[in-house]
Amino acid sequence: MFEMSLQNKKIIIIPFLLLLIIAFAWLIALHGLLIALMGIAIPVGLLLLFALFKNPERGIWVLFGINYIVLGLTRYLPGSLGLIIDSMLVLIHLAVFFKYFHDKDIYKKARNPLMLLAALWYSYALFQLVNPEAVSRVAWFYAMRGVALHMLLTIPLVLMFLDTPEKLSKFFHLWMFFALLGVMKGMMQKFIGPDPWEQAWLDGGGSLTHVLFGKLRVFSFFSDAGQFGAAMGHAGVVFTVLALTTTKNISRIVYGLAAAIFFYGMLISGTRGAIAVPLGGFMLYLILSKNIRLIAIGSIAGMAFYIFIFHTHIGQGNYDIARLRTAFDKDNPSLQVRLENQRKLKSYMASKPLGGGIGSSGNWGQRFSPNTFLANTPTDSWYVMIWAEQGIIGLALHLGILFFIILRSSWVILFKIKNKWLRNRMIALVCGIFGIMAASYGNGILGQMPTGLIIYMSMAFLFMSEKMEDQLKNRIKMKTISENSSTNP
C-alpha cells in the first residue's frame, strides 16, 4: 500500500495554501471581507465535514468549541447561528450511523439510565406539541432545542465516544482553555471597551440591561452578561475543586490560578444571581468531601463571607462589589418586580397544569405570540420559564430528573468510586451542575449555550464513572502483573 511521504505531503500542501491565500486576497479586493470569508468557509467546511465523518469524536470536540463562541458571533455575522449547534449534532449522529452501519456494538455504550432520563424529558417536550394552551407550534421548534433536544442528542455521543479517563481529562483542559478565552475577551471589554460590533449591539438595545449607572456589565463573547457570569462561576467552582484535590503541585497552581481568573470574570459580569453558583457548588463539595477539617474551614469561610456582605462596607467603593451586595438585599427593586411577576403567573397558571406551551414566554413568546399574557410577563428564572411553558407537571418532572442525577451521582461518589483521581473529578462535575441548578432559580441559564452542553456532557461523565473506575483498576492490575513478570523472569 502506497503511503505518501512527508516531503510529498509538503509538495501538495504548500501550493494549496498559497492558492488559498491568493484566492482570499482576490475575493477581498473584488467583493469585500464578508464574501471572502464565506468563500474560504465553504472549502474549509467541506474538509471539516470529511474529518467528522471519518472520526465522529473529532466532531464532538469541534462542537464543544463552537458551542462556546457561537452566540457571540451573532454580533458579527448575520443569520441564526445558534442552528449551527443543532446541525453539528445531527451531522455527528449521521456520521456515527454511516461509519458504524455494520458495527452496532457502539450503540451498546449508550445503554445507560441517563439516556432513559433524557428520552423521558424529550418525550414530555414532544407531548407539548398537542398542548391545547399552546399558541405557536413554530415557537415550539425553536425553543425545545435548548430545553430538551440538545440533552437528548449530546448525551449518547459522550457515552459512546468519550468513555475513557483520557477523554475526561481532555474535556477539562478544553473547557479551561475556552473559559480563559472568555475572561480575556471580557477584560478587553472592561479595560479597552467594546469593539464596533459590540457597541452596535449595545446601541441597538443591549445597553438597557448592560450599561447600568454608566458601568458596563461585561458579556465577553456570550449572549449576555448573565450567561457570562454564570458560566464563569461554573468554571470557577469546577477548577477550584480540582485545585483543592489534585496531588500535583503544578496542576494545583494552574487550576487554582484559572479558578481565580474565572471568579474575576464572574464579578465583572455584574450578574448578581451568578453568586449562587459558587454558593451551591461549594456547599455540595463540603458534603461530598467527608472531611471534617475541610467542613470546618468551609463553614468559617462562609461565615466570613456573610459578615463581609451583610455587616461591613469593605470594598463598597468598587462598583462590582457594591453590585454583588445588592444580590442579598430582600428590598431590592429588581427582586420585588420578579416576585410580583411570579404572583401574577401563579394566578394565571392555576388552571393550566400543562403550561402555556414551549416557546410561549420570553423572546420566543415575543416573536411568535406577542399579544399573549406569557409573552408579556418576564419569567427571569429557568424554573419559572419551565413552569410557565410546561406547567406544574413539567416543572415537577424536570426537577425530579435533575435531583435524581445529583443524588445518584453523589451516592456513587460517596460509596462506589475508590480511585481518588477519578473521584475528585466527579466531585468537581457534580458540584458544578448543582451550582448551575442553584443559579437557575434567578436566571434562565441551565439550557442556554454554552452552559447547557457542558452540563449534559458532565452528566454523561458522571454516569460513566463506575465504568471508568473499572478501566483504571484493570490498568493498575495489568501494570502490576507486568512489573511482577519483569522482576520474576
Coordinates of C-alpha atoms in Angstrom, one line a residue:
M1 CA 0.0 0.0 0.0
F2 CA 1.5 3.3 -1.1
E3 CA 1.9 5.9 1.7
M4 CA 2.6 9.5 1.0
S5 CA 6.0 10.7 2.4
L6 CA 6.3 13.8 4.4
Q7 CA 8.1 15.5 1.5
N8 CA 5.3 14.6 -0.9
K9 CA 2.7 16.0 1.5
K10 CA 4.6 19.3 1.7
I11 CA 4.7 19.4 -2.1
I12 CA 0.9 19.2 -2.2
I13 CA 0.0 21.3 0.9
I14 CA 2.3 24.3 0.3
P15 CA 0.9 25.2 -3.2
F16 CA -2.6 24.6 -1.9
L17 CA -2.1 27.1 0.9
L18 CA -0.6 29.6 -1.5
L19 CA -3.6 29.3 -3.8
L20 CA -5.9 29.7 -0.8
I21 CA -4.1 32.9 0.2
I22 CA -4.2 34.3 -3.3
A23 CA -7.9 33.4 -3.6
F24 CA -8.6 35.1 -0.3
A25 CA -6.8 38.3 -1.3
W26 CA -8.6 38.3 -4.7
L27 CA -12.0 37.9 -3.1
I28 CA -11.4 40.7 -0.6
A29 CA -10.3 43.0 -3.4
L30 CA -13.3 42.1 -5.6
H31 CA -16.2 41.6 -3.1
G32 CA -15.1 42.7 0.4
L33 CA -14.2 40.8 3.5
L34 CA -17.5 39.1 4.3
I35 CA -17.8 37.5 0.8
A36 CA -14.2 36.5 1.1
L37 CA -14.8 34.8 4.4
M38 CA -17.8 33.0 3.0
G39 CA -15.7 31.8 0.0
I40 CA -13.0 30.4 2.3
A41 CA -15.5 28.9 4.7
I42 CA -17.0 26.6 2.1
P43 CA -13.9 24.5 1.3
V44 CA -12.8 24.6 5.0
G45 CA -16.3 23.4 5.9
L46 CA -16.1 20.6 3.4
L47 CA -12.7 19.5 4.9
L48 CA -14.2 19.6 8.4
L49 CA -17.2 17.5 7.2
F50 CA -14.9 14.9 5.7
A51 CA -12.9 14.8 9.0
L52 CA -16.1 14.5 11.0
F53 CA -17.4 11.5 9.0
K54 CA -14.0 9.8 9.2
N55 CA -13.9 10.3 13.0
P56 CA -17.1 11.4 14.8
E57 CA -15.2 12.0 18.0
R58 CA -13.5 15.0 16.4
G59 CA -16.9 16.4 15.7
I60 CA -17.7 16.4 19.4
W61 CA -14.7 18.4 20.3
V62 CA -15.3 20.9 17.5
L63 CA -18.9 21.1 18.7
F64 CA -17.7 22.0 22.2
G65 CA -15.6 24.9 20.8
I66 CA -18.3 26.2 18.5
N67 CA -20.9 26.0 21.4
Y68 CA -18.7 28.3 23.5
I69 CA -18.5 31.1 21.0
V70 CA -21.4 30.8 18.5
L71 CA -23.8 33.2 20.2
G72 CA -21.1 35.9 20.4
L73 CA -20.6 35.6 16.7
T74 CA -24.1 36.7 16.0
R75 CA -22.9 40.3 16.7
Y76 CA -20.5 40.0 13.8
L77 CA -22.3 37.7 11.3
P78 CA -26.0 37.7 10.2
G79 CA -28.3 34.7 10.5
S80 CA -29.5 32.2 13.1
L81 CA -26.0 30.9 14.0
G82 CA -27.5 29.0 17.0
L83 CA -28.8 26.5 14.5
I84 CA -25.1 25.5 13.8
I85 CA -25.2 23.6 17.1
D86 CA -28.3 21.6 16.0
S87 CA -26.8 21.0 12.6
M88 CA -23.5 19.8 14.1
L89 CA -25.3 17.4 16.5
V90 CA -27.3 15.9 13.6
L91 CA -24.2 15.6 11.4
I92 CA -22.3 13.8 14.1
H93 CA -25.2 11.4 14.6
L94 CA -25.3 10.8 10.8
A95 CA -21.5 10.2 10.8
V96 CA -22.0 7.6 13.6
F97 CA -24.8 6.0 11.6
F98 CA -22.8 5.6 8.4
K99 CA -19.4 4.8 10.0
Y100 CA -20.8 2.1 12.3
F101 CA -23.6 0.9 10.0
H102 CA -22.3 -2.7 10.2
D103 CA -21.0 -2.4 13.8
K104 CA -23.9 -2.0 16.2
D105 CA -21.7 -2.6 19.3
I106 CA -21.0 1.2 19.5
Y107 CA -24.7 1.8 20.4
K108 CA -24.5 -0.6 23.4
K109 CA -22.3 2.0 25.1
A110 CA -25.3 4.4 25.1
R111 CA -27.4 1.9 27.1
N112 CA -27.4 3.9 30.3
P113 CA -30.0 5.1 32.8
L114 CA -29.2 8.7 31.9
M115 CA -30.4 8.0 28.3
L116 CA -33.7 7.0 29.7
L117 CA -34.0 10.2 31.7
A118 CA -33.1 12.3 28.6
A119 CA -35.6 10.3 26.5
L120 CA -38.3 10.8 29.1
W121 CA -37.7 14.6 29.3
Y122 CA -37.8 14.9 25.5
S123 CA -40.9 12.8 25.3
Y124 CA -42.7 15.2 27.6
A125 CA -41.4 18.1 25.4
L126 CA -42.7 16.3 22.3
F127 CA -46.1 15.9 24.1
Q128 CA -46.2 19.7 24.4
L129 CA -47.0 19.8 20.6
V130 CA -50.6 18.8 21.4
N131 CA -50.9 21.1 24.5
P132 CA -54.2 22.8 23.9
E133 CA -52.9 26.0 25.5
A134 CA -50.0 26.3 23.0
V135 CA -50.4 29.3 20.7
S136 CA -47.5 28.7 18.3
R137 CA -46.1 25.3 17.1
V138 CA -43.3 27.1 15.3
A139 CA -42.2 28.6 18.7
W140 CA -42.0 25.0 20.0
F141 CA -39.5 24.1 17.3
Y142 CA -37.2 26.9 18.2
A143 CA -37.5 26.8 22.0
M144 CA -37.5 23.0 22.6
R145 CA -33.9 22.7 21.2
G146 CA -32.2 24.2 24.3
V147 CA -34.9 22.8 26.6
A148 CA -34.7 19.1 25.6
L149 CA -33.3 18.3 22.2
H150 CA -29.6 19.2 22.9
M151 CA -29.7 17.0 26.0
L152 CA -31.1 14.0 24.0
L153 CA -28.5 14.3 21.2
T154 CA -25.5 15.2 23.3
I155 CA -25.6 12.6 26.0
P156 CA -25.4 9.4 23.7
L157 CA -22.4 10.9 21.9
V158 CA -20.4 11.3 25.1
L159 CA -21.4 7.9 26.3
M160 CA -20.2 6.3 23.0
F161 CA -17.0 8.2 22.3
L162 CA -15.7 9.9 25.5
D163 CA -15.8 7.0 27.8
T164 CA -12.2 6.9 29.0
P165 CA -10.2 8.8 31.7
E166 CA -8.1 10.4 28.9
K167 CA -11.2 11.8 27.2
L168 CA -12.4 13.2 30.6
S169 CA -9.0 15.0 31.1
K170 CA -9.3 16.4 27.6
F171 CA -12.8 17.7 28.4
F172 CA -11.4 19.6 31.4
H173 CA -8.5 21.1 29.5
L174 CA -10.6 22.2 26.6
W175 CA -13.1 23.7 29.0
M176 CA -10.4 25.6 30.8
F177 CA -8.9 26.9 27.5
F178 CA -12.2 28.3 26.2
A179 CA -13.2 29.7 29.6
L180 CA -9.9 31.6 29.8
L181 CA -10.6 33.0 26.3
G182 CA -13.9 34.2 27.6
V183 CA -12.4 36.1 30.5
M184 CA -9.7 37.6 28.2
K185 CA -12.4 38.9 25.9
G186 CA -14.3 40.2 28.9
M187 CA -11.3 42.0 30.2
M188 CA -10.8 43.6 26.8
Q189 CA -14.4 45.0 27.0
K190 CA -13.8 46.3 30.6
F191 CA -10.4 47.9 30.1
I192 CA -10.3 48.8 26.4
G193 CA -14.0 49.0 25.6
P194 CA -16.4 47.2 23.3
D195 CA -15.4 46.7 19.7
P196 CA -17.6 48.4 16.9
W197 CA -19.8 45.4 16.5
E198 CA -20.4 45.0 20.2
Q199 CA -21.0 48.8 20.5
A200 CA -23.6 48.5 17.8
W201 CA -25.3 45.7 19.7
L202 CA -25.3 47.9 22.9
D203 CA -26.7 50.9 20.9
G204 CA -29.4 48.6 19.5
G205 CA -30.9 48.0 22.9
G206 CA -28.3 45.9 24.7
S207 CA -27.3 48.9 26.8
L208 CA -30.7 48.9 28.6
T209 CA -29.5 45.8 30.6
H210 CA -25.7 46.0 30.1
V211 CA -24.9 49.6 30.9
L212 CA -26.1 50.5 34.5
F213 CA -25.2 53.8 36.1
G214 CA -22.6 54.3 33.4
K215 CA -20.8 51.0 34.1
L216 CA -20.6 48.2 31.5
R217 CA -21.8 44.7 32.5
V218 CA -19.2 42.6 30.8
F219 CA -20.6 40.0 28.4
S220 CA -17.5 38.7 26.6
F221 CA -18.5 36.6 23.5
F222 CA -21.5 35.2 25.3
S223 CA -25.2 36.0 24.6
D224 CA -25.4 38.4 27.6
A225 CA -23.7 39.2 30.9
G226 CA -26.0 36.8 32.8
Q227 CA -24.8 33.8 30.8
F228 CA -21.2 35.0 31.0
G229 CA -21.3 35.4 34.8
A230 CA -22.9 32.0 35.4
A231 CA -20.5 30.3 33.0
M232 CA -17.5 31.8 34.8
G233 CA -18.9 30.9 38.2
H234 CA -19.5 27.3 36.9
A235 CA -15.9 27.0 35.7
G236 CA -14.6 28.6 38.9
V237 CA -16.3 26.0 41.1
V238 CA -15.1 23.1 39.0
F239 CA -11.5 24.2 38.8
T240 CA -11.4 25.2 42.4
V241 CA -12.4 21.7 43.4
L242 CA -9.7 20.3 41.1
A243 CA -7.1 22.7 42.6
L244 CA -8.1 21.6 46.1
T245 CA -8.0 17.9 45.4
T246 CA -5.1 17.3 43.0
T247 CA -1.8 16.0 44.3
K248 CA 0.5 17.5 41.7
N249 CA 1.8 20.9 42.7
I250 CA 1.9 22.2 39.1
S251 CA -1.7 21.2 38.4
R252 CA -2.8 22.7 41.7
I253 CA -1.2 26.1 40.8
V254 CA -2.6 26.0 37.2
Y255 CA -6.2 25.0 38.3
G256 CA -6.1 27.5 41.2
L257 CA -5.0 30.4 39.1
A258 CA -7.6 29.5 36.4
A259 CA -10.3 29.4 39.1
A260 CA -9.3 32.8 40.4
I261 CA -9.5 34.2 36.9
F262 CA -12.9 32.7 36.3
F263 CA -14.3 34.2 39.5
Y264 CA -12.9 37.5 38.5
G265 CA -14.9 37.1 35.2
M266 CA -18.0 36.3 37.2
L267 CA -17.5 39.5 39.3
I268 CA -17.0 41.9 36.3
S269 CA -20.1 40.5 34.6
G270 CA -22.2 42.3 37.2
T271 CA -24.5 39.3 37.4
R272 CA -25.7 39.2 40.9
G273 CA -27.5 35.8 40.5
A274 CA -24.3 34.2 39.5
I275 CA -23.1 34.2 43.1
A276 CA -25.5 31.2 43.6
V277 CA -23.2 29.0 41.5
P278 CA -20.2 29.0 44.0
L279 CA -22.5 29.1 47.0
G280 CA -24.4 26.0 45.8
G281 CA -21.4 24.3 44.3
F282 CA -19.1 24.7 47.4
M283 CA -21.9 23.7 49.8
L284 CA -22.2 20.3 48.0
Y285 CA -18.4 20.0 47.9
L286 CA -18.2 20.2 51.6
I287 CA -20.7 17.4 52.0
L288 CA -19.0 15.2 49.5
S289 CA -15.5 15.8 50.8
K290 CA -16.3 13.8 54.0
N291 CA -13.5 15.9 55.6
I292 CA -14.4 17.3 59.0
R293 CA -11.4 19.8 58.9
L294 CA -12.5 21.0 55.4
I295 CA -16.1 21.3 56.5
A296 CA -14.9 23.5 59.5
I297 CA -12.8 25.7 57.2
G298 CA -15.6 26.0 54.7
S299 CA -18.1 27.0 57.5
I300 CA -15.7 29.6 58.7
A301 CA -15.2 30.9 55.1
G302 CA -19.0 31.0 54.7
M303 CA -19.4 33.0 57.9
A304 CA -16.7 35.4 56.9
F305 CA -18.4 35.9 53.5
Y306 CA -21.7 36.5 55.3
I307 CA -20.1 39.1 57.6
F308 CA -18.3 40.8 54.6
I309 CA -21.6 41.1 52.6
F310 CA -24.1 42.0 55.4
H311 CA -22.1 43.7 58.1
T312 CA -19.3 45.6 56.5
H313 CA -18.9 48.3 53.8
I314 CA -15.5 47.0 52.8
G315 CA -15.0 47.5 49.1
Q316 CA -18.2 49.4 48.7
G317 CA -16.4 52.0 46.6
N318 CA -15.8 49.2 44.0
Y319 CA -18.8 49.0 41.6
D320 CA -18.6 45.3 41.1
I321 CA -18.5 44.5 44.9
A322 CA -21.3 47.0 45.6
R323 CA -23.5 45.4 42.9
L324 CA -22.8 42.0 44.3
R325 CA -24.1 43.1 47.7
T326 CA -27.4 44.0 46.2
A327 CA -28.0 40.3 45.3
F328 CA -28.7 39.7 49.0
D329 CA -31.0 42.7 49.5
K330 CA -34.5 41.5 50.0
D331 CA -35.8 45.0 49.4
N332 CA -34.0 45.3 46.0
P333 CA -36.5 46.7 43.4
S334 CA -35.4 44.2 40.8
L335 CA -36.3 41.3 43.2
Q336 CA -39.6 42.8 44.1
V337 CA -40.5 43.0 40.4
R338 CA -39.6 39.4 39.9
L339 CA -41.7 38.3 42.9
E340 CA -44.7 40.3 41.6
N341 CA -44.4 38.6 38.2
Q342 CA -44.3 35.2 39.9
R343 CA -47.5 36.1 41.8
K344 CA -49.2 37.0 38.5
L345 CA -48.0 33.8 37.0
K346 CA -49.3 31.8 39.9
S347 CA -52.8 33.1 39.4
Y348 CA -52.7 32.6 35.7
M349 CA -51.2 29.1 35.9
A350 CA -53.6 27.8 38.4
S351 CA -55.8 26.2 35.7
K352 CA -53.0 25.2 33.3
P353 CA -51.2 22.1 34.7
L354 CA -49.5 21.6 31.2
G355 CA -48.4 25.2 30.9
G356 CA -48.8 27.6 28.0
G357 CA -46.6 25.6 25.6
I358 CA -42.9 25.5 24.9
G359 CA -41.8 28.8 23.4
S360 CA -44.8 30.8 24.8
S361 CA -42.7 33.0 27.1
G362 CA -39.6 35.2 26.8
N363 CA -38.0 36.1 23.5
W364 CA -39.7 33.3 21.6
G365 CA -43.1 34.4 23.0
Q366 CA -42.4 38.0 22.0
R367 CA -41.6 36.8 18.5
F368 CA -44.3 34.2 17.8
S369 CA -47.2 35.1 20.2
P370 CA -46.6 38.8 21.1
N371 CA -50.0 39.6 22.4
T372 CA -50.3 36.8 25.0
F373 CA -50.0 37.0 28.8
L374 CA -47.0 34.7 29.0
A375 CA -45.1 36.6 26.2
N376 CA -45.5 39.9 28.1
T377 CA -44.7 38.6 31.6
P378 CA -41.0 38.1 32.2
T379 CA -40.1 34.7 33.7
D380 CA -36.5 35.7 34.6
S381 CA -35.8 32.2 36.1
W382 CA -35.2 29.0 34.3
Y383 CA -37.5 27.1 36.6
V384 CA -40.2 29.8 36.3
M385 CA -39.9 29.5 32.5
I386 CA -40.3 25.7 32.7
W387 CA -43.3 26.2 34.9
A388 CA -44.9 28.8 32.7
E389 CA -44.4 26.8 29.5
Q390 CA -44.8 23.2 30.6
G391 CA -46.9 23.6 33.7
I392 CA -46.5 22.2 37.2
I393 CA -46.3 18.7 35.8
G394 CA -43.4 19.7 33.6
L395 CA -41.6 21.5 36.4
A396 CA -42.0 18.5 38.8
L397 CA -40.7 16.2 36.1
H398 CA -37.7 18.5 35.3
L399 CA -36.7 19.0 38.9
G400 CA -37.2 15.3 39.6
I401 CA -34.8 14.4 36.8
L402 CA -32.2 17.0 37.9
F403 CA -32.2 16.0 41.6
F404 CA -32.1 12.3 40.7
I405 CA -29.0 12.9 38.7
I406 CA -27.4 14.9 41.6
L407 CA -28.4 12.3 44.3
R408 CA -27.4 9.3 42.2
S409 CA -24.1 10.8 41.3
S410 CA -23.4 11.9 44.9
W411 CA -24.2 8.4 46.1
V412 CA -21.8 6.8 43.6
I413 CA -19.1 9.2 44.5
L414 CA -19.5 8.7 48.3
F415 CA -19.8 4.9 48.3
K416 CA -18.7 3.4 45.0
I417 CA -15.7 5.3 43.5
K418 CA -12.5 4.5 45.2
N419 CA -9.9 5.9 42.7
K420 CA -9.0 9.3 44.1
W421 CA -8.1 10.9 40.8
L422 CA -11.5 9.9 39.3
R423 CA -13.5 10.6 42.5
N424 CA -12.2 14.2 42.7
R425 CA -13.1 14.9 39.1
M426 CA -16.6 13.5 39.5
I427 CA -17.0 15.7 42.6
A428 CA -16.0 18.8 40.6
L429 CA -18.6 17.9 37.9
V430 CA -21.5 17.3 40.2
C431 CA -20.7 20.4 42.3
G432 CA -20.6 22.4 39.0
I433 CA -24.0 21.1 38.0
F434 CA -25.6 21.8 41.4
G435 CA -24.2 25.3 41.3
I436 CA -25.8 26.0 38.0
M437 CA -29.1 24.5 39.3
A438 CA -29.0 26.9 42.2
A439 CA -28.3 29.9 40.0
S440 CA -31.0 28.9 37.5
Y441 CA -33.6 30.0 40.1
G442 CA -32.6 33.6 39.5
N443 CA -31.6 33.4 35.8
G444 CA -32.6 31.4 32.8
I445 CA -29.2 29.8 32.2
L446 CA -29.4 26.0 32.5
G447 CA -30.3 25.2 28.9
Q448 CA -28.5 28.1 27.3
M449 CA -25.3 28.0 25.3
P450 CA -22.6 27.3 26.3
T451 CA -23.7 26.1 29.8
G452 CA -26.3 23.6 28.6
L453 CA -24.0 21.5 26.5
I454 CA -21.3 21.4 29.3
I455 CA -23.9 20.4 31.8
Y456 CA -25.2 17.5 29.6
M457 CA -21.6 16.3 29.0
S458 CA -20.9 16.5 32.7
M459 CA -24.0 14.4 33.4
A460 CA -22.8 11.7 30.9
F461 CA -19.3 11.6 32.5
L462 CA -20.9 11.2 36.0
F463 CA -23.0 8.2 34.8
M464 CA -19.8 6.6 33.3
S465 CA -17.8 7.0 36.5
E466 CA -18.1 3.3 37.5
K467 CA -17.1 2.2 34.0
M468 CA -14.0 4.5 34.1
E469 CA -13.1 3.2 37.5
D470 CA -13.1 -0.4 36.1
Q471 CA -10.8 0.8 33.3
L472 CA -8.4 2.3 35.9
K473 CA -8.5 -0.8 38.0
N474 CA -7.7 -3.0 35.0
R475 CA -4.8 -0.8 34.1
I476 CA -3.3 -0.9 37.6
K477 CA -3.8 -4.7 37.6
M478 CA -2.1 -5.1 34.2
K479 CA 0.8 -2.8 35.3
T480 CA 1.3 -4.9 38.5
I481 CA 1.3 -8.2 36.5
S482 CA 3.8 -6.7 34.1
E483 CA 6.1 -5.5 36.9
N484 CA 5.9 -8.8 38.6
S485 CA 6.8 -10.7 35.5
S486 CA 9.7 -8.4 34.8
T487 CA 11.1 -8.9 38.3
N488 CA 10.5 -12.7 38.3
P489 CA 11.6 -13.9 34.9

